[in-house]
mmCIF file of C-alpha atoms in Angstrom:
data_model
loop_
_atom_site.group_PDB
_atom_site.id
_atom_site.type_symbol
_atom_site.label_atom_id
_atom_site.label_comp_id
_atom_site.label_asym_id
_atom_site.label_seq_id
_atom_site.Cartn_x
_atom_site.Cartn_y
_atom_site.Cartn_z
ATOM 1 C CA UNK S 27 58.170 113.472 70.402
ATOM 2 C CA UNK S 28 60.758 112.852 73.112
ATOM 3 C CA UNK S 29 64.414 113.801 72.803
ATOM 4 C CA UNK S 30 65.737 110.256 72.692
ATOM 5 C CA UNK S 31 63.503 109.411 69.729
ATOM 6 C CA UNK S 32 64.665 112.497 67.832
ATOM 7 C CA UNK S 33 68.332 111.755 68.456
ATOM 8 C CA UNK S 34 67.986 108.091 67.529
ATOM 9 C CA UNK S 35 66.145 108.909 64.298
ATOM 10 C CA UNK S 36 68.763 111.478 63.305
ATOM 11 C CA UNK S 37 71.621 109.104 64.122
ATOM 12 C CA UNK S 38 70.062 106.399 61.968
ATOM 13 C CA UNK S 39 69.308 108.702 59.024
ATOM 14 C CA UNK S 40 72.766 110.320 59.089
ATOM 15 C CA UNK S 41 74.740 107.126 59.802
ATOM 16 C CA UNK S 42 76.409 108.881 62.692
ATOM 17 C CA UNK S 43 78.286 105.817 63.953
ATOM 18 C CA UNK S 44 79.984 105.277 60.570
ATOM 19 C CA UNK S 45 81.945 108.522 60.999
ATOM 20 C CA UNK S 46 82.973 107.998 64.621
ATOM 21 C CA UNK S 47 86.601 107.163 63.826
ATOM 22 C CA UNK S 48 87.188 109.678 61.013
ATOM 23 C CA UNK S 49 85.639 112.927 62.215
ATOM 24 C CA UNK S 50 87.289 115.341 64.643
ATOM 25 C CA UNK S 51 83.784 116.315 65.723
ATOM 26 C CA UNK S 52 81.988 113.905 68.067
ATOM 27 C CA UNK S 53 78.682 113.698 66.235
ATOM 28 C CA UNK S 54 75.318 113.174 67.848
ATOM 29 C CA UNK S 55 74.364 114.554 71.249
ATOM 30 C CA UNK S 56 77.198 116.822 72.485
ATOM 31 C CA UNK S 57 75.550 118.699 75.355
ATOM 32 C CA UNK S 58 72.490 117.878 77.422
ATOM 33 C CA UNK S 59 70.267 114.945 78.224
ATOM 34 C CA UNK S 60 68.430 112.359 76.152
ATOM 35 C CA UNK S 61 65.583 112.506 78.661
ATOM 36 C CA UNK S 62 62.438 114.584 78.297
ATOM 37 C CA UNK S 63 59.880 115.700 75.762
ATOM 38 C CA UNK S 64 60.481 118.370 73.145
ATOM 39 C CA UNK S 65 58.271 120.911 71.450
ATOM 40 C CA UNK S 66 60.630 122.912 69.254
ATOM 41 C CA UNK S 67 63.985 122.259 67.564
ATOM 42 C CA UNK S 68 66.282 125.021 66.330
ATOM 43 C CA UNK S 69 68.751 124.553 63.458
ATOM 44 C CA UNK S 70 71.953 126.476 62.754
ATOM 45 C CA UNK S 71 75.198 126.025 60.855
ATOM 46 C CA UNK S 72 77.367 126.977 63.840
ATOM 47 C CA UNK S 73 76.936 126.393 67.558
ATOM 48 C CA UNK S 74 78.192 129.688 68.979
ATOM 49 C CA UNK S 75 77.014 132.192 71.578
ATOM 50 C CA UNK S 76 74.899 134.099 69.030
ATOM 51 C CA UNK S 77 73.080 131.048 67.686
ATOM 52 C CA UNK S 78 72.688 129.412 71.096
ATOM 53 C CA UNK S 79 71.162 132.614 72.503
ATOM 54 C CA UNK S 80 68.807 132.797 69.511
ATOM 55 C CA UNK S 81 67.742 129.181 70.051
ATOM 56 C CA UNK S 82 67.033 129.922 73.719
ATOM 57 C CA UNK S 83 65.019 133.013 72.793
ATOM 58 C CA UNK S 84 63.025 130.949 70.284
ATOM 59 C CA UNK S 85 62.057 128.520 73.037
ATOM 60 C CA UNK S 86 63.914 125.569 71.502
ATOM 61 C CA UNK S 87 64.463 122.402 73.484
ATOM 62 C CA UNK S 88 67.190 121.201 71.111
ATOM 63 C CA UNK S 89 69.681 122.988 68.860
ATOM 64 C CA UNK S 90 70.876 120.969 65.857
ATOM 65 C CA UNK S 91 74.110 122.348 64.407
ATOM 66 C CA UNK S 92 76.602 121.392 61.726
ATOM 67 C CA UNK S 93 79.596 122.788 63.602
ATOM 68 C CA UNK S 94 79.495 121.841 67.266
ATOM 69 C CA UNK S 95 81.503 122.811 70.330
ATOM 70 C CA UNK S 96 83.940 119.906 70.578
ATOM 71 C CA UNK S 97 86.832 119.282 68.194
ATOM 72 C CA UNK S 98 89.042 116.620 69.694
ATOM 73 C CA UNK S 99 88.110 117.323 73.322
ATOM 74 C CA UNK S 100 87.636 120.124 75.843
ATOM 75 C CA UNK S 101 90.244 120.516 78.587
ATOM 76 C CA UNK S 102 88.476 123.187 80.629
ATOM 77 C CA UNK S 103 84.995 124.659 80.635
ATOM 78 C CA UNK S 104 86.080 128.276 81.064
ATOM 79 C CA UNK S 105 86.158 131.378 78.896
ATOM 80 C CA UNK S 106 84.671 130.815 75.452
ATOM 81 C CA UNK S 107 83.636 127.240 76.222
ATOM 82 C CA UNK S 108 81.773 128.343 79.341
ATOM 83 C CA UNK S 109 80.088 131.164 77.437
ATOM 84 C CA UNK S 110 78.682 128.640 74.968
ATOM 85 C CA UNK S 111 77.904 125.687 77.205
ATOM 86 C CA UNK S 112 76.437 127.542 80.193
ATOM 87 C CA UNK S 113 73.321 128.897 78.418
ATOM 88 C CA UNK S 114 72.598 125.445 77.018
ATOM 89 C CA UNK S 115 72.672 123.872 80.466
ATOM 90 C CA UNK S 116 70.977 126.808 82.191
ATOM 91 C CA UNK S 117 68.044 126.676 79.784
ATOM 92 C CA UNK S 118 67.967 122.889 79.346
ATOM 93 C CA UNK S 119 68.676 123.113 75.611
ATOM 94 C CA UNK S 120 70.371 120.011 74.218
ATOM 95 C CA UNK S 121 72.971 120.361 71.449
ATOM 96 C CA UNK S 122 72.955 117.764 68.672
ATOM 97 C CA UNK S 123 75.753 117.941 66.092
ATOM 98 C CA UNK S 124 76.263 116.429 62.646
ATOM 99 C CA UNK S 125 79.475 117.379 60.872
ATOM 100 C CA UNK S 126 80.881 115.008 58.230
ATOM 101 C CA UNK S 127 77.763 112.796 58.246
ATOM 102 C CA UNK S 128 75.757 115.836 57.145
ATOM 103 C CA UNK S 129 78.354 116.914 54.592
ATOM 104 C CA UNK S 130 78.250 113.609 52.782
ATOM 105 C CA UNK S 131 74.619 112.480 53.065
ATOM 106 C CA UNK S 132 73.531 111.664 49.478
ATOM 107 C CA UNK S 133 70.189 113.489 49.666
ATOM 108 C CA UNK S 134 70.131 115.657 52.802
ATOM 109 C CA UNK S 135 73.767 116.745 52.839
ATOM 110 C CA UNK S 136 75.491 120.005 52.067
ATOM 111 C CA UNK S 137 77.070 118.663 48.886
ATOM 112 C CA UNK S 138 73.716 117.233 47.801
ATOM 113 C CA UNK S 139 72.086 120.645 48.206
ATOM 114 C CA UNK S 140 74.701 122.303 46.025
ATOM 115 C CA UNK S 141 74.443 119.483 43.491
ATOM 116 C CA UNK S 142 70.700 120.128 43.328
ATOM 117 C CA UNK S 143 71.330 123.835 42.800
ATOM 118 C CA UNK S 144 73.707 123.099 39.915
ATOM 119 C CA UNK S 145 71.470 120.408 38.381
ATOM 120 C CA UNK S 146 74.152 117.757 38.658
ATOM 121 C CA UNK S 147 73.156 114.266 37.545
ATOM 122 C CA UNK S 148 74.973 110.904 37.445
ATOM 123 C CA UNK S 149 76.163 111.551 40.984
ATOM 124 C CA UNK S 150 78.974 109.650 42.646
ATOM 125 C CA UNK S 151 80.499 109.779 46.107
ATOM 126 C CA UNK S 152 83.504 112.085 46.384
ATOM 127 C CA UNK S 153 85.886 113.326 49.065
ATOM 128 C CA UNK S 154 87.277 110.266 50.793
ATOM 129 C CA UNK S 155 87.579 110.489 54.577
ATOM 130 C CA UNK S 156 88.849 107.105 55.626
ATOM 131 C CA UNK S 157 86.255 104.569 54.453
ATOM 132 C CA UNK S 158 83.566 107.270 54.153
ATOM 133 C CA UNK S 159 83.065 110.294 51.894
ATOM 134 C CA UNK S 160 82.025 113.904 52.539
ATOM 135 C CA UNK S 161 81.121 115.162 49.065
ATOM 136 C CA UNK S 162 79.614 114.391 45.677
ATOM 137 C CA UNK S 163 80.693 114.377 42.044
ATOM 138 C CA UNK S 164 78.199 114.954 39.258
ATOM 139 C CA UNK S 165 77.650 116.113 35.694
ATOM 140 C CA UNK S 166 75.471 118.781 34.129
ATOM 141 C CA UNK S 167 73.348 117.823 31.154
ATOM 142 C CA UNK S 168 74.431 121.089 29.565
ATOM 143 C CA UNK S 169 77.897 122.578 30.146
ATOM 144 C CA UNK S 170 78.075 125.985 31.806
ATOM 145 C CA UNK S 171 80.764 128.631 31.468
ATOM 146 C CA UNK S 172 82.869 128.902 34.598
ATOM 147 C CA UNK S 173 82.063 132.603 34.941
ATOM 148 C CA UNK S 174 78.340 131.916 34.670
ATOM 149 C CA UNK S 175 78.677 129.177 37.278
ATOM 150 C CA UNK S 176 80.322 131.634 39.673
ATOM 151 C CA UNK S 177 77.542 134.168 39.053
ATOM 152 C CA UNK S 178 74.883 131.544 39.728
ATOM 153 C CA UNK S 179 76.486 130.659 43.044
ATOM 154 C CA UNK S 180 76.875 134.312 44.027
ATOM 155 C CA UNK S 181 73.202 134.952 43.271
ATOM 156 C CA UNK S 182 71.885 131.903 45.118
ATOM 157 C CA UNK S 183 74.161 131.620 48.160
ATOM 158 C CA UNK S 184 74.340 133.818 51.245
ATOM 159 C CA UNK S 185 77.974 134.848 50.815
ATOM 160 C CA UNK S 186 77.641 137.924 53.028
ATOM 161 C CA UNK S 187 78.330 140.153 50.039
ATOM 162 C CA UNK S 188 81.753 138.609 49.490
ATOM 163 C CA UNK S 189 80.952 136.974 46.150
ATOM 164 C CA UNK S 190 82.563 133.818 44.810
ATOM 165 C CA UNK S 191 86.311 133.646 44.303
ATOM 166 C CA UNK S 192 87.223 131.756 41.134
ATOM 167 C CA UNK S 193 90.522 130.203 40.143
ATOM 168 C CA UNK S 194 89.759 129.727 36.444
ATOM 169 C CA UNK S 195 92.569 127.401 35.433
ATOM 170 C CA UNK S 196 90.439 124.651 33.908
ATOM 171 C CA UNK S 197 88.108 124.297 30.935
ATOM 172 C CA UNK S 198 86.028 127.361 30.120
ATOM 173 C CA UNK S 199 82.977 125.114 29.759
ATOM 174 C CA UNK S 200 82.252 123.186 32.958
ATOM 175 C CA UNK S 201 80.363 119.898 32.871
ATOM 176 C CA UNK S 202 81.778 117.608 35.568
ATOM 177 C CA UNK S 203 81.855 119.164 39.055
ATOM 178 C CA UNK S 204 83.281 117.874 42.325
ATOM 179 C CA UNK S 205 81.541 119.329 45.390
ATOM 180 C CA UNK S 206 83.005 119.255 48.885
ATOM 181 C CA UNK S 207 81.647 122.033 51.070
ATOM 182 C CA UNK S 208 83.385 124.012 53.786
ATOM 183 C CA UNK S 209 87.144 123.513 53.650
ATOM 184 C CA UNK S 210 87.584 121.063 50.780
ATOM 185 C CA UNK S 211 90.606 122.192 48.769
ATOM 186 C CA UNK S 212 92.736 119.375 50.190
ATOM 187 C CA UNK S 213 90.789 117.051 47.875
ATOM 188 C CA UNK S 214 91.877 118.832 44.690
ATOM 189 C CA UNK S 215 93.972 115.853 43.557
ATOM 190 C CA UNK S 216 91.005 113.524 43.982
ATOM 191 C CA UNK S 217 88.913 115.922 41.869
ATOM 192 C CA UNK S 218 91.565 115.929 39.146
ATOM 193 C CA UNK S 219 91.837 112.136 39.206
ATOM 194 C CA UNK S 220 88.047 111.909 38.872
ATOM 195 C CA UNK S 221 88.122 114.034 35.724
ATOM 196 C CA UNK S 222 86.324 117.022 37.234
ATOM 197 C CA UNK S 223 86.338 120.304 35.330
ATOM 198 C CA UNK S 224 85.808 122.199 38.580
ATOM 199 C CA UNK S 225 86.052 121.754 42.328
ATOM 200 C CA UNK S 226 83.420 123.664 44.284
ATOM 201 C CA UNK S 227 84.135 124.253 47.948
ATOM 202 C CA UNK S 228 83.879 126.931 50.606
ATOM 203 C CA UNK S 229 87.276 128.350 51.473
ATOM 204 C CA UNK S 230 90.795 128.091 50.126
ATOM 205 C CA UNK S 231 94.414 127.933 51.185
ATOM 206 C CA UNK S 232 97.422 129.690 49.680
ATOM 207 C CA UNK S 233 98.779 126.605 47.941
ATOM 208 C CA UNK S 234 95.553 125.842 46.067
ATOM 209 C CA UNK S 235 96.286 128.616 43.539
ATOM 210 C CA UNK S 236 99.372 126.839 42.210
ATOM 211 C CA UNK S 237 97.868 123.373 42.619
ATOM 212 C CA UNK S 238 94.855 124.355 40.515
ATOM 213 C CA UNK S 239 96.975 126.147 37.922
ATOM 214 C CA UNK S 240 99.359 123.227 37.522
ATOM 215 C CA UNK S 241 96.540 120.658 37.387
ATOM 216 C CA UNK S 242 94.397 122.655 34.952
ATOM 217 C CA UNK S 243 91.227 122.617 37.048
ATOM 218 C CA UNK S 244 88.794 125.372 38.016
ATOM 219 C CA UNK S 245 88.292 125.978 41.721
ATOM 220 C CA UNK S 246 85.326 127.970 43.028
ATOM 221 C CA UNK S 247 85.406 129.233 46.612
ATOM 222 C CA UNK S 248 81.865 130.182 47.592
ATOM 223 C CA UNK S 249 82.303 130.599 51.354
ATOM 224 C CA UNK S 250 82.416 128.096 54.192
ATOM 225 C CA UNK S 251 79.143 129.218 55.749
ATOM 226 C CA UNK S 252 77.369 129.767 52.438
ATOM 227 C CA UNK S 253 78.077 126.250 51.194
ATOM 228 C CA UNK S 254 76.981 124.596 54.429
ATOM 229 C CA UNK S 255 73.455 125.891 55.013
ATOM 230 C CA UNK S 256 71.870 123.155 52.872
ATOM 231 C CA UNK S 257 72.295 120.291 55.306
ATOM 232 C CA UNK S 258 70.732 121.889 58.366
ATOM 233 C CA UNK S 259 67.905 123.250 56.203
ATOM 234 C CA UNK S 260 67.216 119.744 54.910
ATOM 235 C CA UNK S 261 67.258 118.334 58.439
ATOM 236 C CA UNK S 262 64.839 121.056 59.489
ATOM 237 C CA UNK S 263 62.397 119.992 56.771
ATOM 238 C CA UNK S 264 62.794 116.335 57.773
ATOM 239 C CA UNK S 265 62.101 117.021 61.444
ATOM 240 C CA UNK S 266 59.072 119.120 60.508
ATOM 241 C CA UNK S 267 57.788 116.098 58.558
ATOM 242 C CA UNK S 268 58.127 114.141 61.800
ATOM 243 C CA UNK S 269 55.598 116.534 63.354
ATOM 244 C CA UNK S 270 57.967 118.731 65.388
ATOM 245 C CA UNK S 271 57.902 122.535 65.381
ATOM 246 C CA UNK S 272 61.175 124.040 64.163
ATOM 247 C CA UNK S 273 63.014 127.328 63.719
ATOM 248 C CA UNK S 274 66.107 128.262 61.725
ATOM 249 C CA UNK S 275 68.825 130.510 63.092
ATOM 250 C CA UNK S 276 70.608 132.252 60.225
ATOM 251 C CA UNK S 277 73.925 133.861 61.176
ATOM 252 C CA UNK S 278 76.084 134.253 58.042
ATOM 253 C CA UNK S 279 79.758 134.970 58.575
ATOM 254 C CA UNK S 280 80.784 136.056 55.084
ATOM 255 C CA UNK S 281 83.639 133.557 55.353
#
């Protein structure tokens, strides 16, 4: 397969253009050329020196990442930016990024992966970002105690040994769950309005304690990295189905 075909197929599957005006991350090809053939694609949650170096060592022609290098623009390619971009260019490794499109994809996305883990059915879009969404809302056939839910997440996710922080201010039995991975606590009001018993996300902010307590909703913080491995793993499987050799670069942060 050539690079342009890979990028075009990913853009179409992820609806990259639909998020162009609502995502701080410019999704799609961020670094490198569309020209040339490819033999191996690496996948990682974060594009950083460690994961870029690992992709180079693995002989990848393309690195697909959830968190890219550009958030609203780069003024100078020096320091940290140079340390990340230079090895990509030096080794002719293209960087393809999918941020919010990969969060909200109904089957391949990060929220979809967590919804699968929790056996959530009757799924709906959740987490409005302009006209698009970045999460999912679903229901369990059988309610689960909030403590048991936290244990399940801690057992199944790579939290770096940090466990799952739980703000247990909602029903003890959880049935309806809103999922918005990464940094999703700003959508707590939307979760309450949707009748969710719990909001599952990655990381919290100080004010979410009181917001959850006053709203009577459970909030589970399972780690930004840990909740966002599902999307790139799903893309890896998809690209393998397209006949391309792949590798996964796992670099958990514990955050």
